């Protein structure tokens, strides 16, 4: 046995001594094992069968009603120095955190099975991929990890080669919110999660490993772990550009990554290829470009709002072999959620007869878990060991006002400022109030495993003389008019904006230079077949100078939280934009390139 596998065995033994399980099961990731797990959960009532004619292989899990989202206030970064976690993270000293967690884990698996889940984040032979092992007492977590990661024997073989693995310990505990913690120990490359079975808290490969721990490792090793989808956009000339886009949770990343072109663009030859919908790991290649992989193997997407107009590709992949969580069901046992179609569900997400007076039938953060291979637009390049080259990075948020439909950064430092300044109205993916504007730099507020000031410096450090960095853009699909109506149709029509982005990347398109960045001339957006009022279009591209002044002044207050650790270059960039805003008269047209 190699020393890595010996270390793994020793750790499993220690955790078993602590948690006292009834039995230990090492997961091999085989189809037979997965089928047995589902069968066992169906027997125990932890999963419910769905209509086998319309949805073969699909099951439904109903969570404890108090355990339906991430819990950011209970999610800690436990570094020796408090400042290394930064003002952006709840912090606890590692010693204290270990003491608390040891007390919670002591004997917590009595009468339960301890599953050992070796997994690989990323294509199994990719130099960008990283492995971990999750210990859990929750069969639903194991089944989800099987869909979301490369799990089992191949991961174990890679762990043996790599010489290390991220250690994740999870227990469902009693699902008591008073006894719930998600602890990260980046200096130890370990995670401990207790008291929740919800995806973002319990599938440790996802947010905990692939974002919080990976972002820490990425900083040390010179790469980026980001909350971004990856999508390939193929133009009518047959060239495919890969775009990485960061949006906060439940802002349509899954929809954008699976976009179906509007009819006229589809006929003209546009195609969209899905590489990933949530997480992107990027590293500079020998050619100076950033190359990206999707560390995940499946999608854990928000169900409500997924419909024939918003995401037909998702609908096509969800009609078989999918685990649904907290959706409603129709009288004939089909999964149902708001935005799917006009049917009336029979049972709500808690399994009660549906009563609209009690709120939506499906929980607003109800989810589907499905293998990425089931997606009709899944990219053949998603399994590429060196990843895909990124042409553009897009930041976006849910902003009713101010932020235009699209604008481009003038250079990398400006792009980093754009990302650092991102804000969005909150959604149901995390517990807490919905619809409140909060600053969410690079959509990483809940996921950056270290001090944001150091994170911004890390981003800025990619600006090297030999680097061929992607262009950086900001989009806003959520702009509303004074009458409360969305001004932009969104969904498939977002390709019209991506078309402009790609033409900018190919240096085939001019832009209008403004103090906040480069905007499209309205005539340069392909709006063929779109019924968009000229007044709405000009509102979507309008720059409200007073509003931007307020935004950048507010940003200074938010930056102040980082003290002297904030990179001077970022503050310099903020002042440059503010000064340009104050000095500017009217916009002028810039040369392409
Ligand atoms: C997610 C999230 O589940 O961001 O992807 O909450
Ligand atoms: Mn996410």
Coordinates of C-alpha atoms and ligand atoms in Angstrom, one line a residue:
X1 CA 0.0 0.0 0.0
X2 CA 1.4 3.5 -0.9
X3 CA 1.9 6.0 1.9
X4 CA -1.1 8.1 0.6
X5 CA -3.5 5.1 0.8
X6 CA -2.0 4.2 4.2
X7 CA -2.7 7.8 5.3
X8 CA -6.2 7.6 3.9
X9 CA -6.9 4.3 5.8
X10 CA -5.5 5.7 9.0
X11 CA -7.7 8.8 8.7
X12 CA -10.8 6.6 8.0
X13 CA -9.9 4.5 11.1
X14 CA -9.6 7.7 13.2
X15 CA -12.8 9.1 12.0
X16 CA -14.6 5.8 12.6
X17 CA -13.2 5.8 16.2
X18 CA -14.6 9.3 16.7
X19 CA -18.0 8.8 15.0
X20 CA -18.7 5.1 16.0
X21 CA -20.5 3.9 12.8
X22 CA -22.3 0.6 12.7
X23 CA -20.4 -0.3 9.4
X24 CA -18.0 1.2 6.9
X25 CA -18.6 1.2 3.1
X26 CA -15.9 2.2 0.7
X27 CA -17.6 3.5 -2.4
X28 CA -16.4 2.1 -5.8
X29 CA -18.6 4.4 -7.9
X30 CA -20.0 1.5 -9.9
X31 CA -23.5 1.6 -11.5
X32 CA -24.5 -1.4 -9.3
X33 CA -23.5 0.4 -6.1
X34 CA -25.5 3.5 -7.2
X35 CA -28.6 1.3 -8.0
X36 CA -28.3 -0.4 -4.6
X37 CA -28.1 3.0 -2.8
X38 CA -31.2 4.3 -4.6
X39 CA -33.1 1.1 -3.9
X40 CA -32.1 1.2 -0.2
X41 CA -33.2 4.9 0.1
X42 CA -36.5 4.1 -1.7
X43 CA -37.2 1.3 0.8
X44 CA -36.4 3.5 3.8
X45 CA -38.5 6.4 2.5
X46 CA -35.5 8.7 2.1
X47 CA -36.3 8.9 -1.6
X48 CA -39.7 8.7 -3.4
X49 CA -40.2 7.1 -6.8
X50 CA -41.5 9.3 -9.5
X51 CA -43.6 8.4 -12.5
X52 CA -41.5 5.6 -14.2
X53 CA -43.2 6.0 -17.6
X54 CA -42.6 9.8 -18.0
X55 CA -39.4 10.0 -15.8
X56 CA -37.6 6.6 -15.7
X57 CA -34.9 6.4 -13.1
X58 CA -36.0 9.7 -11.4
X59 CA -36.5 10.0 -7.7
X60 CA -37.5 12.7 -5.2
X61 CA -35.9 13.6 -1.9
X62 CA -37.8 15.8 0.6
X63 CA -35.4 17.7 3.0
X64 CA -36.2 18.6 6.5
X65 CA -38.0 21.9 6.0
X66 CA -35.4 23.7 8.1
X67 CA -32.5 22.5 5.9
X68 CA -33.1 23.8 2.4
X69 CA -30.3 26.2 1.6
X70 CA -26.7 27.1 2.3
X71 CA -26.1 28.7 5.7
X72 CA -23.5 31.4 5.3
X73 CA -23.5 32.6 8.9
X74 CA -22.6 29.0 10.0
X75 CA -19.9 28.6 7.3
X76 CA -16.5 29.3 8.7
X77 CA -12.9 29.7 7.4
X78 CA -10.6 28.5 10.2
X79 CA -7.2 29.9 9.5
X80 CA -4.5 30.5 12.2
X81 CA -4.5 34.2 11.5
X82 CA -7.9 35.8 11.5
X83 CA -6.9 38.3 8.8
X84 CA -6.2 35.4 6.4
X85 CA -9.9 34.7 6.3
X86 CA -10.7 38.4 5.9
X87 CA -13.7 40.4 6.7
X88 CA -15.6 38.5 4.0
X89 CA -15.7 35.3 6.0
X90 CA -17.0 34.2 9.4
X91 CA -13.8 33.0 11.2
X92 CA -13.0 30.7 14.0
X93 CA -9.5 29.7 15.4
X94 CA -8.7 26.2 14.2
X95 CA -8.2 24.8 17.7
X96 CA -11.6 26.1 18.8
X97 CA -13.3 24.8 15.7
X98 CA -11.8 21.4 16.0
X99 CA -12.9 21.2 19.7
X100 CA -16.4 22.1 18.8
X101 CA -16.6 19.7 15.8
X102 CA -15.0 16.8 17.7
X103 CA -17.7 17.2 20.3
X104 CA -20.4 17.2 17.7
X105 CA -18.9 14.2 15.7
X106 CA -18.3 12.1 18.8
X107 CA -20.5 9.0 18.4
X108 CA -22.7 10.7 15.9
X109 CA -22.7 7.8 13.4
X110 CA -23.9 5.2 15.9
X111 CA -26.3 2.8 14.1
X112 CA -25.4 4.4 10.8
X113 CA -23.2 3.5 7.8
X114 CA -20.0 5.5 7.3
X115 CA -19.5 5.9 3.6
X116 CA -16.0 6.6 2.3
X117 CA -16.3 8.6 -1.0
X118 CA -13.1 9.1 -2.9
X119 CA -13.7 11.7 -5.7
X120 CA -11.9 13.7 -8.4
X121 CA -12.9 17.2 -9.3
X122 CA -12.1 17.6 -13.0
X123 CA -11.3 15.1 -15.8
X124 CA -9.6 12.2 -14.1
X125 CA -6.3 12.7 -16.1
X126 CA -6.2 16.5 -16.1
X127 CA -3.3 18.3 -14.5
X128 CA -5.8 20.9 -13.4
X129 CA -8.0 18.3 -11.5
X130 CA -7.7 17.8 -7.7
X131 CA -9.0 14.9 -5.5
X132 CA -10.6 14.6 -2.2
X133 CA -12.3 12.0 0.1
X134 CA -15.6 12.7 1.8
X135 CA -16.7 10.6 4.8
X136 CA -20.4 10.9 5.3
X137 CA -23.2 9.0 7.0
X138 CA -25.8 10.2 4.4
X139 CA -26.7 7.9 1.5
X140 CA -28.4 10.9 -0.4
X141 CA -25.1 12.7 -0.2
X142 CA -23.3 9.7 -1.6
X143 CA -25.8 9.4 -4.5
X144 CA -25.4 13.1 -5.3
X145 CA -21.6 12.9 -5.1
X146 CA -21.8 10.1 -7.7
X147 CA -23.6 12.4 -10.1
X148 CA -21.6 15.5 -9.4
X149 CA -18.0 14.1 -9.3
X150 CA -15.8 11.4 -10.7
X151 CA -16.3 9.1 -7.8
X152 CA -14.9 5.8 -6.7
X153 CA -12.1 3.6 -8.0
X154 CA -10.5 5.9 -10.6
X155 CA -10.4 8.7 -8.0
X156 CA -8.7 6.4 -5.5
X157 CA -6.1 5.5 -8.1
X158 CA -5.4 9.2 -8.8
X159 CA -5.1 9.9 -5.1
X160 CA -2.5 7.3 -4.9
X161 CA -0.5 9.0 -7.7
X162 CA -1.1 12.6 -6.4
X163 CA 0.2 11.9 -2.9
X164 CA -2.5 13.9 -1.1
X165 CA -6.2 14.5 -1.0
X166 CA -8.6 17.0 0.6
X167 CA -10.2 15.5 3.7
X168 CA -13.9 16.1 4.2
X169 CA -15.9 14.8 7.1
X170 CA -19.7 15.1 7.0
X171 CA -22.5 14.0 9.2
X172 CA -26.2 14.7 8.9
X173 CA -26.3 15.0 12.7
X174 CA -29.7 15.8 14.0
X175 CA -30.5 18.5 11.4
X176 CA -30.7 20.9 14.3
X177 CA -29.8 24.5 13.1
X178 CA -28.4 25.1 16.6
X179 CA -26.0 22.2 16.0
X180 CA -24.9 23.0 12.4
X181 CA -21.5 24.1 11.2
X182 CA -19.6 24.0 8.0
X183 CA -15.9 24.5 8.8
X184 CA -13.0 24.9 6.4
X185 CA -9.4 24.4 7.4
X186 CA -7.5 25.6 4.3
X187 CA -4.1 25.2 6.0
X188 CA -4.9 21.6 6.6
X189 CA -6.8 21.1 3.3
X190 CA -9.7 19.8 5.3
X191 CA -13.5 20.4 5.7
X192 CA -15.9 19.4 8.5
X193 CA -19.6 19.7 8.0
X194 CA -22.2 18.8 10.6
X195 CA -26.0 19.1 10.9
X196 CA -27.1 19.6 7.3
X197 CA -27.9 17.4 4.3
X198 CA -28.4 20.3 1.9
X199 CA -26.2 20.2 -1.3
X200 CA -24.1 23.3 -0.7
X201 CA -23.4 22.3 2.9
X202 CA -23.1 18.5 2.5
X203 CA -21.8 17.6 -1.0
X204 CA -18.3 18.6 0.1
X205 CA -16.7 18.4 -3.4
X206 CA -18.8 21.4 -4.6
X207 CA -18.7 24.7 -2.7
X208 CA -16.5 23.5 0.2
X209 CA -13.7 21.9 -1.8
X210 CA -14.0 23.2 -5.4
X211 CA -14.4 26.8 -4.3
X212 CA -13.3 27.5 -0.7
X213 CA -10.4 25.1 -0.3
X214 CA -9.5 25.3 -4.0
X215 CA -9.4 29.1 -4.1
X216 CA -6.8 28.9 -1.3
X217 CA -4.8 26.3 -3.1
X218 CA -5.2 28.2 -6.4
X219 CA -3.6 31.3 -4.8
X220 CA -0.6 29.3 -3.6
X221 CA -0.2 27.5 -6.9
X222 CA -1.0 30.4 -9.4
X223 CA -4.4 29.5 -10.7
X224 CA -8.0 30.5 -10.2
X225 CA -11.0 28.6 -8.7
X226 CA -14.1 30.6 -9.6
X227 CA -17.9 30.6 -9.3
X228 CA -18.3 30.6 -13.0
X229 CA -20.1 28.7 -15.8
X230 CA -18.1 27.7 -18.9
X231 CA -19.8 27.9 -22.2
X232 CA -18.6 27.4 -25.8
X233 CA -20.1 29.8 -28.4
X234 CA -19.8 28.5 -32.0
X235 CA -20.3 31.3 -34.6
X236 CA -21.6 30.7 -38.1
X237 CA -18.0 30.6 -39.3
X238 CA -17.6 27.4 -37.2
X239 CA -15.2 29.0 -34.6
X240 CA -15.9 28.3 -31.0
X241 CA -15.0 30.8 -28.3
X242 CA -15.1 29.7 -24.6
X243 CA -16.5 32.1 -22.2
X244 CA -16.4 31.9 -18.3
X245 CA -19.1 33.8 -16.5
X246 CA -19.6 34.6 -12.8
X247 CA -23.1 35.3 -11.5
X248 CA -24.3 34.9 -7.9
X249 CA -26.4 31.8 -7.0
X250 CA -29.7 31.5 -8.7
X251 CA -29.1 34.2 -11.3
X252 CA -29.3 32.0 -14.4
X253 CA -25.8 30.4 -14.8
X254 CA -27.4 27.1 -15.6
X255 CA -29.7 28.7 -18.2
X256 CA -26.8 30.6 -19.8
X257 CA -24.5 27.6 -19.9
X258 CA -27.2 25.7 -21.8
X259 CA -28.6 28.5 -23.9
X260 CA -30.6 27.7 -27.1
X261 CA -30.0 30.3 -29.8
X262 CA -33.0 32.3 -30.9
X263 CA -34.5 30.9 -34.1
X264 CA -32.9 33.4 -36.6
X265 CA -29.4 32.9 -35.0
X266 CA -29.8 29.1 -34.9
X267 CA -30.7 29.1 -38.6
X268 CA -27.6 31.3 -39.3
X269 CA -25.4 28.6 -37.7
X270 CA -24.9 29.6 -34.1
X271 CA -24.4 26.8 -31.6
X272 CA -23.8 26.7 -27.9
X273 CA -21.8 24.1 -26.0
X274 CA -22.1 23.5 -22.3
X275 CA -18.8 22.9 -20.4
X276 CA -20.0 23.7 -16.9
X277 CA -22.7 25.6 -15.1
X278 CA -21.3 26.6 -11.7
X279 CA -17.5 26.3 -11.1
X280 CA -14.5 27.0 -13.2
X281 CA -10.8 26.2 -12.5
X282 CA -8.5 28.2 -14.8
X283 CA -4.7 28.2 -15.1
X284 CA -2.3 30.0 -17.5
X285 CA -1.2 27.7 -20.3
X286 CA 2.2 27.7 -22.1
X287 CA 0.6 30.0 -24.7
X288 CA -0.2 32.7 -22.0
X289 CA -3.9 32.1 -22.3
X290 CA -6.1 31.0 -19.4
X291 CA -7.3 27.3 -19.8
X292 CA -10.3 26.1 -17.9
X293 CA -11.9 22.9 -16.7
X294 CA -15.2 22.3 -15.1
X295 CA -14.3 20.4 -11.9
X296 CA -17.8 19.0 -11.6
X297 CA -19.4 16.0 -13.5
X298 CA -23.0 17.0 -13.0
X299 CA -25.4 19.8 -12.4
X300 CA -27.1 20.7 -9.1
X301 CA -29.5 23.3 -10.6
X302 CA -32.4 25.3 -9.3
X303 CA -35.6 23.8 -10.6
X304 CA -38.1 26.7 -10.4
X305 CA -38.0 28.9 -13.5
X306 CA -36.7 26.0 -15.7
X307 CA -39.1 25.7 -18.6
X308 CA -39.5 25.2 -22.3
X309 CA -38.7 28.9 -23.0
X310 CA -36.0 29.5 -20.4
X311 CA -34.0 26.2 -20.7
X312 CA -35.2 23.5 -23.1
X313 CA -31.9 21.7 -22.9
X314 CA -32.3 21.3 -19.1
X315 CA -35.8 20.0 -19.6
X316 CA -34.5 17.4 -22.1
X317 CA -31.9 16.1 -19.6
X318 CA -34.3 16.0 -16.6
X319 CA -36.7 13.4 -17.9
X320 CA -34.6 10.4 -16.8
X321 CA -32.1 9.4 -14.1
X322 CA -32.3 12.6 -12.1
X323 CA -32.6 13.1 -8.3
X324 CA -35.0 15.9 -7.6
X325 CA -35.0 17.7 -4.2
X326 CA -37.9 19.6 -2.7
X327 CA -40.0 19.9 -6.0
X328 CA -43.7 19.4 -6.0
X329 CA -45.5 16.5 -7.7
X330 CA -48.5 16.1 -10.0
X331 CA -51.3 13.7 -9.4
X332 CA -49.6 11.1 -11.6
X333 CA -46.3 11.4 -9.8
X334 CA -44.4 13.7 -12.1
X335 CA -42.0 16.3 -10.7
X336 CA -43.3 19.8 -11.0
X337 CA -42.1 23.3 -10.1
X338 CA -43.2 26.9 -10.8
X339 CA -42.3 27.9 -14.3
X340 CA -42.5 24.4 -15.7
X341 CA -45.9 24.5 -17.2
X342 CA -49.5 25.4 -16.5
X343 CA -50.4 22.1 -14.6
X344 CA -51.6 22.2 -11.1
X345 CA -49.5 20.1 -8.7
X346 CA -51.1 17.7 -6.3
X347 CA -48.5 17.6 -3.6
X348 CA -46.2 20.4 -2.5
X349 CA -42.4 20.1 -1.7
X350 CA -43.2 18.9 1.8
X351 CA -45.6 16.2 0.5
X352 CA -48.7 18.0 1.7
X353 CA -51.8 18.5 -0.6
X354 CA -50.9 21.6 -2.5
X355 CA -52.5 24.8 -1.1
X356 CA -51.5 28.0 -2.8
X357 CA -52.2 29.9 0.5
X358 CA -49.1 28.1 1.9
X359 CA -46.8 29.5 -0.8
X360 CA -45.2 28.0 -3.9
X361 CA -45.6 24.3 -4.5
X362 CA -41.9 23.7 -5.1
X363 CA -39.5 25.2 -2.7
X364 CA -37.9 28.3 -4.4
X365 CA -34.5 26.6 -3.9
X366 CA -35.6 23.2 -5.0
X367 CA -33.0 21.4 -7.1
X368 CA -32.2 18.7 -9.7
X369 CA -29.0 16.6 -9.6
X370 CA -28.1 15.1 -12.9
X371 CA -25.1 13.8 -14.8
X372 CA -23.7 16.4 -17.2
X373 CA -23.6 13.8 -19.9
X374 CA -27.4 13.9 -20.1
X375 CA -27.3 17.5 -21.3
X376 CA -28.0 17.7 -25.1
X377 CA -25.6 20.7 -25.4
X378 CA -22.8 19.0 -23.3
X379 CA -19.5 19.9 -24.9
X380 CA -17.2 17.1 -26.2
X381 CA -14.4 19.3 -25.0
X382 CA -15.6 19.1 -21.3
X383 CA -13.5 16.0 -20.8
X384 CA -10.3 17.5 -22.4
X385 CA -7.4 17.1 -20.0
X386 CA -5.9 20.5 -20.7
X387 CA -9.3 22.2 -20.6
X388 CA -10.6 24.9 -23.0
X389 CA -9.0 28.3 -23.7
X390 CA -11.0 31.2 -22.3
X391 CA -11.6 34.2 -24.7
X392 CA -13.8 36.3 -22.4
X393 CA -14.7 36.5 -18.7
X394 CA -18.1 37.9 -17.9
X395 CA -19.3 39.2 -14.6
X396 CA -23.0 39.7 -13.9
X397 CA -25.5 40.4 -11.2
X398 CA -29.2 40.8 -10.6
X399 CA -29.5 44.6 -10.7
X400 CA -32.8 46.3 -11.3
X401 CA -31.1 49.7 -12.0
X402 CA -27.9 51.4 -13.0
X403 CA -25.9 48.5 -14.6
X404 CA -26.2 48.6 -18.4
X405 CA -26.9 45.5 -20.5
X406 CA -23.3 45.0 -21.3
X407 CA -20.0 46.8 -21.0
X408 CA -16.3 45.9 -21.4
X409 CA -13.3 46.7 -19.2
X410 CA -10.6 48.7 -20.9
X411 CA -7.9 46.4 -19.5
X412 CA -7.3 43.6 -17.0
X413 CA -7.0 45.9 -13.9
X414 CA -10.3 47.6 -14.8
X415 CA -11.8 44.1 -15.3
X416 CA -10.7 43.1 -11.8
X417 CA -12.3 46.3 -10.5
X418 CA -15.5 45.4 -12.3
X419 CA -15.5 42.0 -10.7
X420 CA -14.7 43.4 -7.2
X421 CA -17.5 45.9 -7.5
X422 CA -20.1 43.3 -8.5
X423 CA -23.4 43.5 -6.5
X424 CA -26.6 41.5 -6.7
X425 CA -30.0 41.3 -5.2
X426 CA -30.0 38.1 -2.9
X427 CA -31.9 34.9 -3.9
X428 CA -33.2 31.8 -2.2
X429 CA -30.0 29.8 -2.7
X430 CA -28.9 31.0 0.8
X431 CA -31.0 31.4 3.9
X432 CA -31.9 35.0 4.8
X433 CA -33.8 37.8 3.1
X434 CA -34.4 37.7 -0.6
X435 CA -34.0 40.7 -2.9
X436 CA -31.6 42.8 -0.8
X437 CA -28.7 44.3 -2.7
X438 CA -25.3 43.1 -1.5
X439 CA -21.8 43.4 -2.8
X440 CA -20.7 40.0 -4.1
X441 CA -17.2 40.3 -5.7
X442 CA -16.8 37.9 -8.6
X443 CA -19.9 36.1 -7.2
X444 CA -17.5 34.7 -4.6
X445 CA -18.7 36.4 -1.4
X446 CA -20.0 33.0 0.1
X447 CA -17.2 31.0 -1.5
X448 CA -13.8 32.7 -1.3
X449 CA -11.7 30.7 1.2
X450 CA -9.5 33.6 2.1
X451 CA -9.3 37.4 2.5
X452 CA -10.8 39.2 -0.5
X453 CA -8.0 41.8 -0.4
X454 CA -5.5 39.0 -1.1
X455 CA -7.9 37.5 -3.7
X456 CA -8.1 40.8 -5.6
X457 CA -4.3 41.0 -5.5
X458 CA -4.1 37.4 -6.8
X459 CA -6.4 38.3 -9.7
X460 CA -4.3 41.4 -10.5
X461 CA -1.1 39.2 -10.5
X462 CA -2.1 37.5 -13.7
X463 CA -1.4 40.7 -15.6
X464 CA 2.1 39.6 -16.8
X465 CA 3.9 40.8 -19.9
X466 CA 3.6 37.5 -21.7
X467 CA 0.0 36.8 -20.6
X468 CA -2.8 36.7 -23.2
X469 CA -5.6 37.3 -20.9
X470 CA -9.3 37.1 -21.7
X471 CA -11.2 40.3 -22.2
X472 CA -13.5 41.2 -19.3
X473 CA -17.1 42.2 -19.6
X474 CA -20.0 42.9 -17.3
X475 CA -23.7 42.1 -18.2
X476 CA -27.0 42.7 -16.5
X477 CA -30.0 40.7 -17.8
X478 CA -32.2 42.0 -14.9
X479 CA -32.6 45.7 -15.6
X480 CA -36.2 46.9 -15.0
X481 CA -38.0 49.9 -16.3
X482 CA -39.8 52.5 -14.0
X483 CA -42.9 50.3 -14.5
X484 CA -41.2 47.3 -13.0
X485 CA -41.0 45.4 -16.3
X486 CA -37.8 43.6 -17.3
X487 CA -36.3 45.6 -20.2
X488 CA -34.3 42.7 -21.7
X489 CA -36.0 39.4 -22.8
X490 CA -33.0 37.3 -21.5
X491 CA -32.6 33.6 -21.9
X492 CA -31.9 32.6 -25.6
X493 CA -31.7 36.3 -26.6
X494 CA -28.7 36.7 -24.3
X495 CA -26.8 35.2 -27.2
X496 CA -27.2 38.6 -29.0
X497 CA -25.0 40.1 -26.3
X498 CA -22.5 37.2 -26.4
X499 CA -22.3 37.8 -30.2
X500 CA -21.1 41.3 -29.5
X501 CA -18.7 40.0 -26.8
X502 CA -17.2 37.5 -29.2
X503 CA -16.9 40.0 -32.0
X504 CA -15.0 42.3 -29.5
X505 CA -12.7 39.3 -28.7
X506 CA -12.0 38.8 -32.4
X507 CA -11.3 42.5 -32.8
X508 CA -14.1 42.7 -35.4
X509 CA -16.2 45.3 -33.6
X510 CA -15.9 48.9 -32.5
X511 CA -17.2 50.1 -29.1
X512 CA -18.3 53.4 -27.5
X513 CA -15.8 54.6 -25.0
X514 CA -17.4 55.8 -21.8
X515 CA -16.0 56.6 -18.3
X516 CA -17.3 53.2 -17.0
X517 CA -16.0 51.2 -19.9
X518 CA -16.7 50.2 -23.5
X519 CA -20.3 49.9 -24.5
X520 CA -21.9 48.6 -27.7
X521 CA -23.3 51.1 -30.2
X522 CA -27.0 50.1 -30.2
X523 CA -26.7 49.5 -34.0
X524 CA -24.0 46.9 -33.4
X525 CA -26.3 44.5 -31.5
X526 CA -28.0 41.9 -33.7
X527 CA -31.6 42.4 -32.7
X528 CA -33.1 40.8 -35.8
X529 CA -36.6 39.4 -35.0
X530 CA -36.6 40.9 -31.5
X531 CA -39.4 43.1 -30.5
X532 CA -37.5 45.6 -28.3
X533 CA -38.8 49.2 -28.0
X534 CA -36.1 51.7 -29.0
X535 CA -36.7 53.5 -25.7
X536 CA -36.0 50.3 -23.8
X537 CA -32.8 49.7 -25.7
X538 CA -31.5 53.1 -25.0
X539 CA -32.4 52.7 -21.4
X540 CA -30.4 49.4 -21.3
X541 CA -27.3 51.2 -22.6
X542 CA -27.8 54.4 -20.7
X543 CA -25.2 55.6 -18.2
X544 CA -26.6 57.4 -15.2
X545 CA -23.6 59.5 -14.2
X546 CA -25.0 60.5 -10.8
X547 CA -25.9 56.9 -10.0
X548 CA -22.4 55.7 -11.0
X549 CA -20.9 58.4 -8.8
X550 CA -22.9 57.1 -5.9
X551 CA -21.9 53.5 -6.7
X552 CA -18.2 54.2 -6.8
X553 CA -18.4 56.2 -3.6
X554 CA -20.2 53.4 -1.9
X555 CA -17.5 51.0 -3.2
X556 CA -14.8 53.0 -1.4
X557 CA -16.7 52.4 1.8
X558 CA -16.8 48.7 1.1
X559 CA -13.1 48.6 0.2
X560 CA -12.3 50.4 3.5
X561 CA -13.2 47.1 5.3
X562 CA -10.0 45.5 3.9
X563 CA -7.7 48.3 5.3
X564 CA -4.1 48.4 4.0
X565 CA -4.3 44.9 2.7
X566 CA -6.4 46.1 -0.3
X567 CA -4.2 46.3 -3.3
X568 CA -3.4 50.0 -4.1
X569 CA -3.8 49.2 -7.8
X570 CA -7.5 48.4 -7.2
X571 CA -8.2 51.6 -5.3
X572 CA -6.2 53.5 -8.0
X573 CA -8.5 52.0 -10.6
X574 CA -11.6 53.0 -8.7
X575 CA -10.4 56.6 -8.5
X576 CA -9.5 56.6 -12.2
X577 CA -13.0 55.6 -13.2
X578 CA -14.5 58.1 -10.8
X579 CA -12.3 60.9 -12.1
X580 CA -13.2 59.9 -15.7
X581 CA -16.8 60.1 -14.8
X582 CA -16.5 63.5 -13.3
X583 CA -14.4 64.8 -16.2
X584 CA -16.4 63.3 -19.0
X585 CA -18.6 65.3 -21.4
X586 CA -20.1 63.1 -24.0
X587 CA -19.2 59.6 -25.1
X588 CA -17.0 59.0 -28.1
X589 CA -16.6 56.0 -30.5
X590 CA -13.4 54.0 -30.0
X591 CA -11.4 52.0 -32.5
X592 CA -11.9 48.3 -32.5
X593 CA -9.4 46.0 -30.8
Ligands
LIG1 C1 -25.3 26.7 -6.0 C2 -25.2 27.9 -5.2 O1 -25.9 25.7 -5.5 O2 -24.4 28.8 -5.7 O3 -24.6 26.6 -7.0 O4 -25.8 28.1 -4.2
LIG2 MN1 -23.4 28.3 -7.4

